[in-house]
Amino acid sequence: DPNNYRAGNPDLKPQVTDSYELGWQYRKGPASYLATAYYRESRDGVTDVVSDLGGGVFLNTRENLAKSRNGGLELVANGKLTPKLSYNISGNAFWNEIDASDLGFAGKRSGTTLSGRASLSWQATPKDFFQLNGFTSGRRLMPQGYREPISLLNLGYRRKVSDRLNFVVTANDVLNAFKDVTVIDTPWLRERAERRANVRAVFFGFTYSFGGGKARPEQFDFGGGAVGG
């Protein structure tokens, strides 16, 4: 629109990250549990930056951070509640610190974020499969402010027509909750921009498996195309 412009940056450098992780895994029958503690240091991370061009006109572009670091704990659990009802849950709690002194911002900024993803799958009959899939992410730090929490809920159904052919129905953002809010809070610029995308929709389709040989175990995730990841 006339008040908001976006420009690329051909001078961006690739981000370089040193990562240290310590993991633990436990399996028993259909259940599995995973815990990973991590610490990462990065330089030249790519971030969004907003500039005031005057007259109420803003320019959005990408720049490299001087450096950043983060650490946290990720937990994953998979298993069955009943022979026909299974679950998959993952959560991530982490601390993040960014240094944008190379962009003219004084000092370092830090904060904590919680995010998670969960799905509940029900094999109602040998041919009928249902899934409830949800995603949420807490407040995310930016050099000039932050992005508010985001969440999404999807539903899915699959009907097995044959060993190769499946009929699939997917409902995206069933609660109509998706929105992306960015808050800029600096001494020279204060802005709150809310973006709502019409991602609430129902899709109908078919999947067909080609080729011969032994069939692979069936795996399906209706949340793979969720908006806002």
PDB file of C-alpha atoms in Angstrom:
ATOM      1  CA  ASP A   1       0.000   0.000   0.000  1.00  0.00           C
ATOM      2  CA  PRO A   2       1.126   3.656  -0.312  1.00  0.00           C
ATOM      3  CA  ASN A   3       2.333   3.812   3.304  1.00  0.00           C
ATOM      4  CA  ASN A   4       4.259   0.535   3.514  1.00  0.00           C
ATOM      5  CA  TYR A   5       7.053  -0.538   1.191  1.00  0.00           C
ATOM      6  CA  ARG A   6       9.213  -3.660   1.201  1.00  0.00           C
ATOM      7  CA  ALA A   7      12.711  -3.991  -0.287  1.00  0.00           C
ATOM      8  CA  GLY A   8      15.165  -6.840  -0.617  1.00  0.00           C
ATOM      9  CA  ASN A   9      18.820  -6.731   0.411  1.00  0.00           C
ATOM     10  CA  PRO A  10      21.366  -8.335  -1.968  1.00  0.00           C
ATOM     11  CA  ASP A  11      24.177  -7.706   0.537  1.00  0.00           C
ATOM     12  CA  LEU A  12      22.863 -10.137   3.170  1.00  0.00           C
ATOM     13  CA  LYS A  13      25.431 -12.566   4.561  1.00  0.00           C
ATOM     14  CA  PRO A  14      24.619 -16.194   5.454  1.00  0.00           C
ATOM     15  CA  GLN A  15      23.951 -16.914   9.116  1.00  0.00           C
ATOM     16  CA  VAL A  16      26.598 -18.994  10.894  1.00  0.00           C
ATOM     17  CA  THR A  17      25.593 -20.927  14.040  1.00  0.00           C
ATOM     18  CA  ASP A  18      27.547 -22.926  16.620  1.00  0.00           C
ATOM     19  CA  SER A  19      25.147 -25.346  18.300  1.00  0.00           C
ATOM     20  CA  TYR A  20      25.568 -27.526  21.385  1.00  0.00           C
ATOM     21  CA  GLU A  21      22.929 -30.113  22.270  1.00  0.00           C
ATOM     22  CA  LEU A  22      22.380 -32.794  24.888  1.00  0.00           C
ATOM     23  CA  GLY A  23      19.569 -35.252  24.257  1.00  0.00           C
ATOM     24  CA  TRP A  24      17.758 -38.042  26.107  1.00  0.00           C
ATOM     25  CA  GLN A  25      15.366 -40.553  24.553  1.00  0.00           C
ATOM     26  CA  TYR A  26      13.167 -43.288  26.011  1.00  0.00           C
ATOM     27  CA  ARG A  27      11.057 -45.832  24.125  1.00  0.00           C
ATOM     28  CA  LYS A  28       8.618 -48.403  25.444  1.00  0.00           C
ATOM     29  CA  GLY A  29       6.136 -50.091  23.131  1.00  0.00           C
ATOM     30  CA  PRO A  30       4.284 -47.490  21.034  1.00  0.00           C
ATOM     31  CA  ALA A  31       5.367 -44.632  23.334  1.00  0.00           C
ATOM     32  CA  SER A  32       8.508 -42.534  22.919  1.00  0.00           C
ATOM     33  CA  TYR A  33       9.805 -39.531  24.838  1.00  0.00           C
ATOM     34  CA  LEU A  34      12.567 -37.140  23.869  1.00  0.00           C
ATOM     35  CA  ALA A  35      14.199 -34.257  25.756  1.00  0.00           C
ATOM     36  CA  THR A  36      16.828 -31.984  24.206  1.00  0.00           C
ATOM     37  CA  ALA A  37      18.697 -29.193  25.983  1.00  0.00           C
ATOM     38  CA  TYR A  38      20.500 -26.827  23.629  1.00  0.00           C
ATOM     39  CA  TYR A  39      22.610 -23.685  23.418  1.00  0.00           C
ATOM     40  CA  ARG A  40      23.353 -21.809  20.181  1.00  0.00           C
ATOM     41  CA  GLU A  41      25.479 -18.819  19.237  1.00  0.00           C
ATOM     42  CA  SER A  42      24.927 -17.164  15.857  1.00  0.00           C
ATOM     43  CA  ARG A  43      26.348 -14.302  13.855  1.00  0.00           C
ATOM     44  CA  ASP A  44      24.870 -12.523  10.850  1.00  0.00           C
ATOM     45  CA  GLY A  45      21.359 -13.736  11.603  1.00  0.00           C
ATOM     46  CA  VAL A  46      18.736 -12.328   9.227  1.00  0.00           C
ATOM     47  CA  THR A  47      16.099 -10.071  10.793  1.00  0.00           C
ATOM     48  CA  ASP A  48      13.335  -7.659   9.750  1.00  0.00           C
ATOM     49  CA  VAL A  49      13.978  -3.913  10.110  1.00  0.00           C
ATOM     50  CA  VAL A  50      11.524  -1.018   9.632  1.00  0.00           C
ATOM     51  CA  SER A  51      12.662   2.480   8.621  1.00  0.00           C
ATOM     52  CA  ASP A  52      10.633   5.695   8.691  1.00  0.00           C
ATOM     53  CA  LEU A  53      10.832   7.440   5.311  1.00  0.00           C
ATOM     54  CA  GLY A  54       8.774  10.405   6.535  1.00  0.00           C
ATOM     55  CA  GLY A  55       5.215  11.474   5.821  1.00  0.00           C
ATOM     56  CA  GLY A  56       3.810   8.317   7.369  1.00  0.00           C
ATOM     57  CA  VAL A  57       5.655   6.058   4.906  1.00  0.00           C
ATOM     58  CA  PHE A  58       7.647   3.037   6.178  1.00  0.00           C
ATOM     59  CA  LEU A  59      10.178   0.759   4.523  1.00  0.00           C
ATOM     60  CA  ASN A  60      10.463  -2.913   5.548  1.00  0.00           C
ATOM     61  CA  THR A  61      13.676  -4.752   4.677  1.00  0.00           C
ATOM     62  CA  ARG A  62      16.104  -7.411   5.935  1.00  0.00           C
ATOM     63  CA  GLU A  63      19.452  -6.896   7.677  1.00  0.00           C
ATOM     64  CA  ASN A  64      22.131  -8.992   9.401  1.00  0.00           C
ATOM     65  CA  LEU A  65      22.406  -8.977  13.186  1.00  0.00           C
ATOM     66  CA  ALA A  66      25.824  -8.636  14.767  1.00  0.00           C
ATOM     67  CA  LYS A  67      25.204 -11.757  16.849  1.00  0.00           C
ATOM     68  CA  SER A  68      22.599 -13.628  18.861  1.00  0.00           C
ATOM     69  CA  ARG A  69      22.427 -16.522  21.255  1.00  0.00           C
ATOM     70  CA  ASN A  70      19.688 -18.713  22.660  1.00  0.00           C
ATOM     71  CA  GLY A  71      19.242 -21.725  24.862  1.00  0.00           C
ATOM     72  CA  GLY A  72      16.348 -23.847  25.954  1.00  0.00           C
ATOM     73  CA  LEU A  73      14.668 -27.192  26.410  1.00  0.00           C
ATOM     74  CA  GLU A  74      12.581 -29.076  23.864  1.00  0.00           C
ATOM     75  CA  LEU A  75      10.275 -31.923  24.915  1.00  0.00           C
ATOM     76  CA  VAL A  76       8.556 -34.417  22.599  1.00  0.00           C
ATOM     77  CA  ALA A  77       6.106 -37.202  23.482  1.00  0.00           C
ATOM     78  CA  ASN A  78       4.402 -39.743  21.228  1.00  0.00           C
ATOM     79  CA  GLY A  79       2.138 -42.586  22.193  1.00  0.00           C
ATOM     80  CA  LYS A  80      -1.314 -44.146  22.313  1.00  0.00           C
ATOM     81  CA  LEU A  81      -4.140 -43.378  24.722  1.00  0.00           C
ATOM     82  CA  THR A  82      -6.158 -46.331  23.401  1.00  0.00           C
ATOM     83  CA  PRO A  83      -5.540 -48.791  20.546  1.00  0.00           C
ATOM     84  CA  LYS A  84      -7.291 -46.346  18.181  1.00  0.00           C
ATOM     85  CA  LEU A  85      -6.350 -43.000  19.742  1.00  0.00           C
ATOM     86  CA  SER A  86      -2.782 -41.677  19.500  1.00  0.00           C
ATOM     87  CA  TYR A  87      -1.084 -38.398  20.372  1.00  0.00           C
ATOM     88  CA  ASN A  88       1.968 -36.356  19.433  1.00  0.00           C
ATOM     89  CA  ILE A  89       3.016 -33.423  21.621  1.00  0.00           C
ATOM     90  CA  SER A  90       6.063 -31.174  21.441  1.00  0.00           C
ATOM     91  CA  GLY A  91       6.990 -28.068  23.399  1.00  0.00           C
ATOM     92  CA  ASN A  92       9.916 -25.685  23.366  1.00  0.00           C
ATOM     93  CA  ALA A  93      10.893 -23.177  26.065  1.00  0.00           C
ATOM     94  CA  PHE A  94      13.882 -21.000  25.289  1.00  0.00           C
ATOM     95  CA  TRP A  95      15.705 -17.784  26.139  1.00  0.00           C
ATOM     96  CA  ASN A  96      16.903 -15.560  23.310  1.00  0.00           C
ATOM     97  CA  GLU A  97      19.334 -12.627  23.250  1.00  0.00           C
ATOM     98  CA  ILE A  98      20.055 -10.453  20.209  1.00  0.00           C
ATOM     99  CA  ASP A  99      22.749  -7.857  19.595  1.00  0.00           C
ATOM    100  CA  ALA A 100      21.782  -5.370  16.875  1.00  0.00           C
ATOM    101  CA  SER A 101      24.499  -2.806  17.605  1.00  0.00           C
ATOM    102  CA  ASP A 102      25.662  -3.040  13.999  1.00  0.00           C
ATOM    103  CA  LEU A 103      22.247  -1.707  12.953  1.00  0.00           C
ATOM    104  CA  GLY A 104      22.465   1.323  15.217  1.00  0.00           C
ATOM    105  CA  PHE A 105      20.461  -0.067  18.150  1.00  0.00           C
ATOM    106  CA  ALA A 106      22.061   0.387  21.554  1.00  0.00           C
ATOM    107  CA  GLY A 107      22.526  -2.528  23.935  1.00  0.00           C
ATOM    108  CA  LYS A 108      21.308  -6.099  23.841  1.00  0.00           C
ATOM    109  CA  ARG A 109      17.702  -7.295  24.028  1.00  0.00           C
ATOM    110  CA  SER A 110      16.578 -10.595  25.513  1.00  0.00           C
ATOM    111  CA  GLY A 111      13.407 -12.486  26.311  1.00  0.00           C
ATOM    112  CA  THR A 112      11.847 -15.923  26.772  1.00  0.00           C
ATOM    113  CA  THR A 113       9.413 -17.705  24.488  1.00  0.00           C
ATOM    114  CA  LEU A 114       7.166 -20.769  24.784  1.00  0.00           C
ATOM    115  CA  SER A 115       5.924 -22.639  21.743  1.00  0.00           C
ATOM    116  CA  GLY A 116       4.200 -25.943  21.158  1.00  0.00           C
ATOM    117  CA  ARG A 117       2.511 -28.253  18.708  1.00  0.00           C
ATOM    118  CA  ALA A 118       0.094 -31.114  19.387  1.00  0.00           C
ATOM    119  CA  SER A 119      -1.986 -33.562  17.407  1.00  0.00           C
ATOM    120  CA  LEU A 120      -4.617 -36.107  18.422  1.00  0.00           C
ATOM    121  CA  SER A 121      -5.326 -38.876  15.900  1.00  0.00           C
ATOM    122  CA  TRP A 122      -8.265 -41.278  15.898  1.00  0.00           C
ATOM    123  CA  GLN A 123      -8.390 -44.377  13.697  1.00  0.00           C
ATOM    124  CA  ALA A 124     -12.172 -44.706  13.935  1.00  0.00           C
ATOM    125  CA  THR A 125     -12.354 -47.661  11.522  1.00  0.00           C
ATOM    126  CA  PRO A 126      -9.782 -49.458   9.361  1.00  0.00           C
ATOM    127  CA  LYS A 127     -10.692 -46.979   6.595  1.00  0.00           C
ATOM    128  CA  ASP A 128     -11.549 -43.770   8.505  1.00  0.00           C
ATOM    129  CA  PHE A 129      -8.891 -41.586  10.118  1.00  0.00           C
ATOM    130  CA  PHE A 130      -9.434 -38.245  11.942  1.00  0.00           C
ATOM    131  CA  GLN A 131      -6.892 -35.762  13.302  1.00  0.00           C
ATOM    132  CA  LEU A 132      -6.974 -32.604  15.435  1.00  0.00           C
ATOM    133  CA  ASN A 133      -3.812 -30.533  15.044  1.00  0.00           C
ATOM    134  CA  GLY A 134      -2.875 -27.352  16.916  1.00  0.00           C
ATOM    135  CA  PHE A 135       0.067 -24.955  16.976  1.00  0.00           C
ATOM    136  CA  THR A 136       0.977 -22.021  19.213  1.00  0.00           C
ATOM    137  CA  SER A 137       3.975 -19.741  19.615  1.00  0.00           C
ATOM    138  CA  GLY A 138       4.655 -17.150  22.294  1.00  0.00           C
ATOM    139  CA  ARG A 139       5.986 -13.632  21.899  1.00  0.00           C
ATOM    140  CA  ARG A 140       9.048 -13.484  19.614  1.00  0.00           C
ATOM    141  CA  LEU A 141      11.811 -10.934  20.034  1.00  0.00           C
ATOM    142  CA  MET A 142      12.855  -8.498  17.271  1.00  0.00           C
ATOM    143  CA  PRO A 143      15.602  -5.822  17.252  1.00  0.00           C
ATOM    144  CA  GLN A 144      12.994  -3.024  17.276  1.00  0.00           C
ATOM    145  CA  GLY A 145      10.230  -4.700  19.265  1.00  0.00           C
ATOM    146  CA  TYR A 146       8.422  -8.032  19.176  1.00  0.00           C
ATOM    147  CA  ARG A 147       5.798 -10.157  17.458  1.00  0.00           C
ATOM    148  CA  GLU A 148       2.768 -11.121  19.511  1.00  0.00           C
ATOM    149  CA  PRO A 149       1.778 -14.782  20.152  1.00  0.00           C
ATOM    150  CA  ILE A 150       0.183 -16.753  17.334  1.00  0.00           C
ATOM    151  CA  SER A 151      -1.981 -19.887  17.300  1.00  0.00           C
ATOM    152  CA  LEU A 152      -3.767 -22.111  14.800  1.00  0.00           C
ATOM    153  CA  LEU A 153      -6.073 -25.149  14.906  1.00  0.00           C
ATOM    154  CA  ASN A 154      -6.646 -27.550  11.995  1.00  0.00           C
ATOM    155  CA  LEU A 155      -8.887 -30.579  11.466  1.00  0.00           C
ATOM    156  CA  GLY A 156      -8.388 -33.441   9.041  1.00  0.00           C
ATOM    157  CA  TYR A 157     -10.162 -36.543   7.767  1.00  0.00           C
ATOM    158  CA  ARG A 158      -8.903 -39.337   5.520  1.00  0.00           C
ATOM    159  CA  ARG A 159     -10.995 -42.073   3.912  1.00  0.00           C
ATOM    160  CA  LYS A 160      -9.131 -45.082   2.568  1.00  0.00           C
ATOM    161  CA  VAL A 161     -10.694 -45.995  -0.772  1.00  0.00           C
ATOM    162  CA  SER A 162      -8.082 -48.628  -1.656  1.00  0.00           C
ATOM    163  CA  ASP A 163      -4.521 -49.563  -0.755  1.00  0.00           C
ATOM    164  CA  ARG A 164      -3.304 -46.783  -3.086  1.00  0.00           C
ATOM    165  CA  LEU A 165      -6.138 -44.251  -3.157  1.00  0.00           C
ATOM    166  CA  ASN A 166      -7.271 -42.005  -0.269  1.00  0.00           C
ATOM    167  CA  PHE A 167      -9.879 -39.257  -0.050  1.00  0.00           C
ATOM    168  CA  VAL A 168      -8.752 -36.351   2.166  1.00  0.00           C
ATOM    169  CA  VAL A 169     -10.567 -33.382   3.754  1.00  0.00           C
ATOM    170  CA  THR A 170      -8.639 -30.651   5.612  1.00  0.00           C
ATOM    171  CA  ALA A 171     -10.067 -27.676   7.538  1.00  0.00           C
ATOM    172  CA  ASN A 172      -7.556 -24.890   8.270  1.00  0.00           C
ATOM    173  CA  ASP A 173      -7.857 -22.391  11.149  1.00  0.00           C
ATOM    174  CA  VAL A 174     -11.242 -23.685  12.319  1.00  0.00           C
ATOM    175  CA  LEU A 175     -11.402 -21.117  15.158  1.00  0.00           C
ATOM    176  CA  ASN A 176     -10.577 -18.205  12.820  1.00  0.00           C
ATOM    177  CA  ALA A 177      -7.837 -17.157  15.257  1.00  0.00           C
ATOM    178  CA  PHE A 178      -4.891 -16.489  12.962  1.00  0.00           C
ATOM    179  CA  LYS A 179      -3.386 -13.011  13.033  1.00  0.00           C
ATOM    180  CA  ASP A 180       0.146 -11.674  12.864  1.00  0.00           C
ATOM    181  CA  VAL A 181       0.823  -8.637  15.069  1.00  0.00           C
ATOM    182  CA  THR A 182       4.157  -6.788  14.977  1.00  0.00           C
ATOM    183  CA  VAL A 183       5.002  -4.138  17.565  1.00  0.00           C
ATOM    184  CA  ILE A 184       7.796  -1.625  16.909  1.00  0.00           C
ATOM    185  CA  ASP A 185       8.846   0.288  20.029  1.00  0.00           C
ATOM    186  CA  THR A 186      11.907   2.513  19.602  1.00  0.00           C
ATOM    187  CA  PRO A 187      12.656   6.122  20.673  1.00  0.00           C
ATOM    188  CA  TRP A 188      12.020   7.330  17.113  1.00  0.00           C
ATOM    189  CA  LEU A 189       9.289   4.945  15.949  1.00  0.00           C
ATOM    190  CA  ARG A 190       6.257   3.383  17.649  1.00  0.00           C
ATOM    191  CA  GLU A 191       3.980   1.202  15.573  1.00  0.00           C
ATOM    192  CA  ARG A 192       1.549  -1.692  15.990  1.00  0.00           C
ATOM    193  CA  ALA A 193       0.740  -3.488  12.745  1.00  0.00           C
ATOM    194  CA  GLU A 194      -1.901  -6.226  12.683  1.00  0.00           C
ATOM    195  CA  ARG A 195      -2.138  -8.505   9.666  1.00  0.00           C
ATOM    196  CA  ARG A 196      -5.056 -10.883   9.226  1.00  0.00           C
ATOM    197  CA  ALA A 197      -4.913 -13.442   6.436  1.00  0.00           C
ATOM    198  CA  ASN A 198      -7.976 -15.358   5.322  1.00  0.00           C
ATOM    199  CA  VAL A 199      -6.511 -18.823   5.914  1.00  0.00           C
ATOM    200  CA  ARG A 200      -9.789 -20.297   7.183  1.00  0.00           C
ATOM    201  CA  ALA A 201     -10.722 -22.793   4.490  1.00  0.00           C
ATOM    202  CA  VAL A 202     -11.769 -26.381   3.739  1.00  0.00           C
ATOM    203  CA  PHE A 203      -9.869 -28.432   1.152  1.00  0.00           C
ATOM    204  CA  PHE A 204     -10.973 -31.643  -0.568  1.00  0.00           C
ATOM    205  CA  GLY A 205      -8.518 -33.873  -2.393  1.00  0.00           C
ATOM    206  CA  PHE A 206      -7.181 -37.302  -3.225  1.00  0.00           C
ATOM    207  CA  THR A 207      -3.821 -38.970  -2.691  1.00  0.00           C
ATOM    208  CA  TYR A 208      -2.568 -41.836  -4.817  1.00  0.00           C
ATOM    209  CA  SER A 209       0.550 -43.967  -4.310  1.00  0.00           C
ATOM    210  CA  PHE A 210       2.518 -45.051  -7.375  1.00  0.00           C
ATOM    211  CA  GLY A 211       5.169 -47.757  -7.696  1.00  0.00           C
ATOM    212  CA  GLY A 212       5.477 -51.319  -6.553  1.00  0.00           C
ATOM    213  CA  GLY A 213       7.191 -53.120  -3.721  1.00  0.00           C
ATOM    214  CA  LYS A 214       6.263 -53.352  -0.084  1.00  0.00           C
ATOM    215  CA  ALA A 215       3.935 -50.595   1.113  1.00  0.00           C
ATOM    216  CA  ARG A 216       5.358 -48.158   3.652  1.00  0.00           C
ATOM    217  CA  PRO A 217       3.723 -47.725   7.086  1.00  0.00           C
ATOM    218  CA  GLU A 218       1.013 -45.088   6.895  1.00  0.00           C
ATOM    219  CA  GLN A 219       1.926 -41.725   8.418  1.00  0.00           C
ATOM    220  CA  PHE A 220      -0.164 -38.608   8.072  1.00  0.00           C
ATOM    221  CA  ASP A 221      -0.099 -35.099   9.524  1.00  0.00           C
ATOM    222  CA  PHE A 222      -2.809 -32.583   8.636  1.00  0.00           C
ATOM    223  CA  GLY A 223      -0.805 -29.796  10.302  1.00  0.00           C
ATOM    224  CA  GLY A 224       2.107 -29.903   7.873  1.00  0.00           C
ATOM    225  CA  GLY A 225       0.865 -26.874   5.956  1.00  0.00           C
ATOM    226  CA  ALA A 226      -0.132 -24.727   8.912  1.00  0.00           C
ATOM    227  CA  VAL A 227       0.301 -21.005   8.546  1.00  0.00           C
ATOM    228  CA  GLY A 228       2.519 -19.179  10.983  1.00  0.00           C
ATOM    229  CA  GLY A 229       5.094 -21.757  11.820  1.00  0.00           C
TER     230      GLY A 229
END
